[in-house]
């Protein structure tokens, strides 16, 4: 029996400034147009989820967080990943404290890494990132959503304004 693949993302929230860290993703293997997302990626085999989230954040943005202080704020069950490798479970963490300056640490993959207004999220945005951000920012306690079970919706569709 194959286990469900794991992915993580991290919402870095500057509560005082009302901003969140977002990445303008340029790699066209997932999307035909550049799209916005939050820092994150695949969990390595045997890796703890909170450590994976902290690692991905640092690799993509240069920011450093204490994995022990991360809060699990949402989970998204994805029916089919855009990479064609089947379903995965996305664990969404949040951090309100960090060290370092936000930077584009992977310019070969990302057009920009920016602080954006939490009240005006950029579009187009990956649907899983949009679901995680809007649920977190609204303080919605449900903490779980799905993506890709509605077969009338193209699973590669991006959230539009």
GROMACS .gro file of C-alpha atoms in nm:
model
  161
    1UNK     CA    1   0.000   0.000   0.000
    2UNK     CA    2   0.141   0.337  -0.105
    3UNK     CA    3   0.118   0.617   0.149
    4UNK     CA    4  -0.032   0.953   0.061
    5UNK     CA    5   0.232   1.204  -0.045
    6UNK     CA    6   0.286   1.493   0.193
    7UNK     CA    7   0.344   1.859   0.112
    8UNK     CA    8   0.370   2.163   0.338
    9UNK     CA    9   0.335   2.537   0.307
   10UNK     CA   10   0.391   2.818   0.549
   11UNK     CA   11   0.194   3.138   0.591
   12UNK     CA   12   0.432   3.399   0.728
   13UNK     CA   13   0.208   3.669   0.871
   14UNK     CA   14   0.333   4.012   0.975
   15UNK     CA   15   0.029   4.091   1.188
   16UNK     CA   16   0.142   4.444   1.274
   17UNK     CA   17   0.186   4.544   0.907
   18UNK     CA   18  -0.109   4.335   0.781
   19UNK     CA   19   0.112   4.153   0.529
   20UNK     CA   20   0.187   3.795   0.429
   21UNK     CA   21   0.487   3.655   0.241
   22UNK     CA   22   0.398   3.541  -0.111
   23UNK     CA   23   0.594   3.395  -0.398
   24UNK     CA   24   0.534   3.475  -0.766
   25UNK     CA   25   0.599   3.132  -0.912
   26UNK     CA   26   0.730   3.128  -1.270
   27UNK     CA   27   0.789   2.759  -1.340
   28UNK     CA   28   0.555   2.665  -1.626
   29UNK     CA   29   0.553   2.296  -1.538
   30UNK     CA   30   0.257   2.357  -1.305
   31UNK     CA   31   0.090   2.653  -1.464
   32UNK     CA   32   0.074   2.806  -1.808
   33UNK     CA   33   0.108   3.153  -1.655
   34UNK     CA   34   0.304   3.282  -1.355
   35UNK     CA   35   0.096   3.247  -1.041
   36UNK     CA   36   0.118   3.342  -0.674
   37UNK     CA   37   0.161   3.099  -0.390
   38UNK     CA   38   0.298   3.079  -0.037
   39UNK     CA   39   0.634   2.920   0.050
   40UNK     CA   40   0.624   2.543   0.061
   41UNK     CA   41   0.696   2.216  -0.112
   42UNK     CA   42   0.734   1.843  -0.080
   43UNK     CA   43   0.812   1.665   0.246
   44UNK     CA   44   1.117   1.438   0.219
   45UNK     CA   45   1.075   1.074   0.318
   46UNK     CA   46   1.093   1.046   0.698
   47UNK     CA   47   1.095   1.423   0.750
   48UNK     CA   48   0.879   1.585   1.019
   49UNK     CA   49   0.615   1.817   0.876
   50UNK     CA   50   0.712   2.121   1.086
   51UNK     CA   51   1.080   2.076   0.995
   52UNK     CA   52   0.987   2.047   0.627
   53UNK     CA   53   0.786   2.370   0.644
   54UNK     CA   54   1.077   2.555   0.808
   55UNK     CA   55   1.322   2.411   0.553
   56UNK     CA   56   1.108   2.507   0.253
   57UNK     CA   57   1.058   2.859   0.389
   58UNK     CA   58   1.432   2.910   0.428
   59UNK     CA   59   1.514   2.759   0.087
   60UNK     CA   60   1.266   2.984  -0.093
   61UNK     CA   61   1.272   3.309   0.106
   62UNK     CA   62   1.580   3.315   0.329
   63UNK     CA   63   1.356   3.352   0.636
   64UNK     CA   64   1.425   3.136   0.941
   65UNK     CA   65   1.155   3.011   1.179
   66UNK     CA   66   1.162   2.788   1.483
   67UNK     CA   67   0.973   2.471   1.379
   68UNK     CA   68   0.859   2.423   1.740
   69UNK     CA   69   0.668   2.755   1.723
   70UNK     CA   70   0.477   2.682   1.402
   71UNK     CA   71   0.101   2.638   1.422
   72UNK     CA   72  -0.086   2.392   1.200
   73UNK     CA   73  -0.373   2.607   1.068
   74UNK     CA   74  -0.521   2.418   0.774
   75UNK     CA   75  -0.507   2.092   0.580
   76UNK     CA   76  -0.597   2.053   0.213
   77UNK     CA   77  -0.664   1.710   0.064
   78UNK     CA   78  -0.573   1.736  -0.305
   79UNK     CA   79  -0.723   1.478  -0.538
   80UNK     CA   80  -0.464   1.516  -0.814
   81UNK     CA   81  -0.140   1.709  -0.803
   82UNK     CA   82  -0.043   1.916  -1.105
   83UNK     CA   83   0.276   1.713  -1.130
   84UNK     CA   84   0.071   1.414  -1.250
   85UNK     CA   85   0.185   1.197  -0.957
   86UNK     CA   86  -0.155   1.161  -0.792
   87UNK     CA   87  -0.308   1.286  -0.467
   88UNK     CA   88  -0.135   1.452  -0.175
   89UNK     CA   89  -0.210   1.607   0.161
   90UNK     CA   90  -0.101   1.969   0.214
   91UNK     CA   91  -0.033   2.071   0.574
   92UNK     CA   92  -0.049   2.448   0.617
   93UNK     CA   93   0.147   2.608   0.899
   94UNK     CA   94   0.155   2.969   1.017
   95UNK     CA   95   0.431   3.177   1.170
   96UNK     CA   96   0.411   3.526   1.317
   97UNK     CA   97   0.777   3.550   1.414
   98UNK     CA   98   1.089   3.486   1.208
   99UNK     CA   99   1.445   3.596   1.156
  100UNK     CA  100   1.605   3.738   0.843
  101UNK     CA  101   1.497   3.948   0.549
  102UNK     CA  102   1.252   3.828   0.286
  103UNK     CA  103   1.443   3.757  -0.034
  104UNK     CA  104   1.402   3.561  -0.355
  105UNK     CA  105   1.636   3.275  -0.269
  106UNK     CA  106   1.540   3.074  -0.581
  107UNK     CA  107   1.537   3.325  -0.869
  108UNK     CA  108   1.550   3.037  -1.120
  109UNK     CA  109   1.199   2.932  -1.004
  110UNK     CA  110   1.040   3.253  -0.877
  111UNK     CA  111   0.980   3.591  -1.036
  112UNK     CA  112   0.949   3.760  -0.696
  113UNK     CA  113   0.909   3.701  -0.324
  114UNK     CA  114   0.718   3.986  -0.164
  115UNK     CA  115   0.523   4.102   0.138
  116UNK     CA  116   0.167   4.151   0.013
  117UNK     CA  117  -0.135   4.308   0.178
  118UNK     CA  118  -0.337   4.043   0.356
  119UNK     CA  119  -0.652   4.231   0.250
  120UNK     CA  120  -0.561   4.229  -0.121
  121UNK     CA  121  -0.410   3.893  -0.215
  122UNK     CA  122  -0.252   3.885  -0.561
  123UNK     CA  123  -0.399   3.683  -0.848
  124UNK     CA  124  -0.384   3.447  -1.016
  125UNK     CA  125  -0.300   3.229  -0.718
  126UNK     CA  126  -0.273   2.852  -0.681
  127UNK     CA  127  -0.611   2.736  -0.548
  128UNK     CA  128  -0.461   2.549  -0.253
  129UNK     CA  129  -0.267   2.857  -0.144
  130UNK     CA  130  -0.575   3.074  -0.185
  131UNK     CA  131  -0.787   2.834   0.025
  132UNK     CA  132  -0.521   2.819   0.297
  133UNK     CA  133  -0.469   3.196   0.310
  134UNK     CA  134  -0.833   3.299   0.303
  135UNK     CA  135  -0.931   3.042   0.566
  136UNK     CA  136  -0.642   3.142   0.792
  137UNK     CA  137  -0.696   3.518   0.751
  138UNK     CA  138  -1.072   3.485   0.813
  139UNK     CA  139  -1.006   3.294   1.135
  140UNK     CA  140  -1.226   3.012   1.003
  141UNK     CA  141  -1.190   2.728   1.250
  142UNK     CA  142  -1.280   2.447   1.009
  143UNK     CA  143  -0.916   2.386   0.921
  144UNK     CA  144  -0.984   2.143   0.635
  145UNK     CA  145  -1.066   2.176   0.268
  146UNK     CA  146  -1.037   1.972  -0.048
  147UNK     CA  147  -0.925   2.045  -0.402
  148UNK     CA  148  -1.007   1.855  -0.720
  149UNK     CA  149  -1.312   1.652  -0.619
  150UNK     CA  150  -1.547   1.872  -0.824
  151UNK     CA  151  -1.490   1.714  -1.165
  152UNK     CA  152  -1.659   2.006  -1.342
  153UNK     CA  153  -1.365   2.227  -1.242
  154UNK     CA  154  -1.028   2.201  -1.416
  155UNK     CA  155  -0.786   2.101  -1.134
  156UNK     CA  156  -0.520   2.322  -1.294
  157UNK     CA  157  -0.745   2.627  -1.288
  158UNK     CA  158  -0.605   2.918  -1.095
  159UNK     CA  159  -0.803   3.142  -0.866
  160UNK     CA  160  -0.902   3.453  -1.061
  161UNK     CA  161  -0.988   3.801  -0.937
   0.00000   0.00000   0.00000
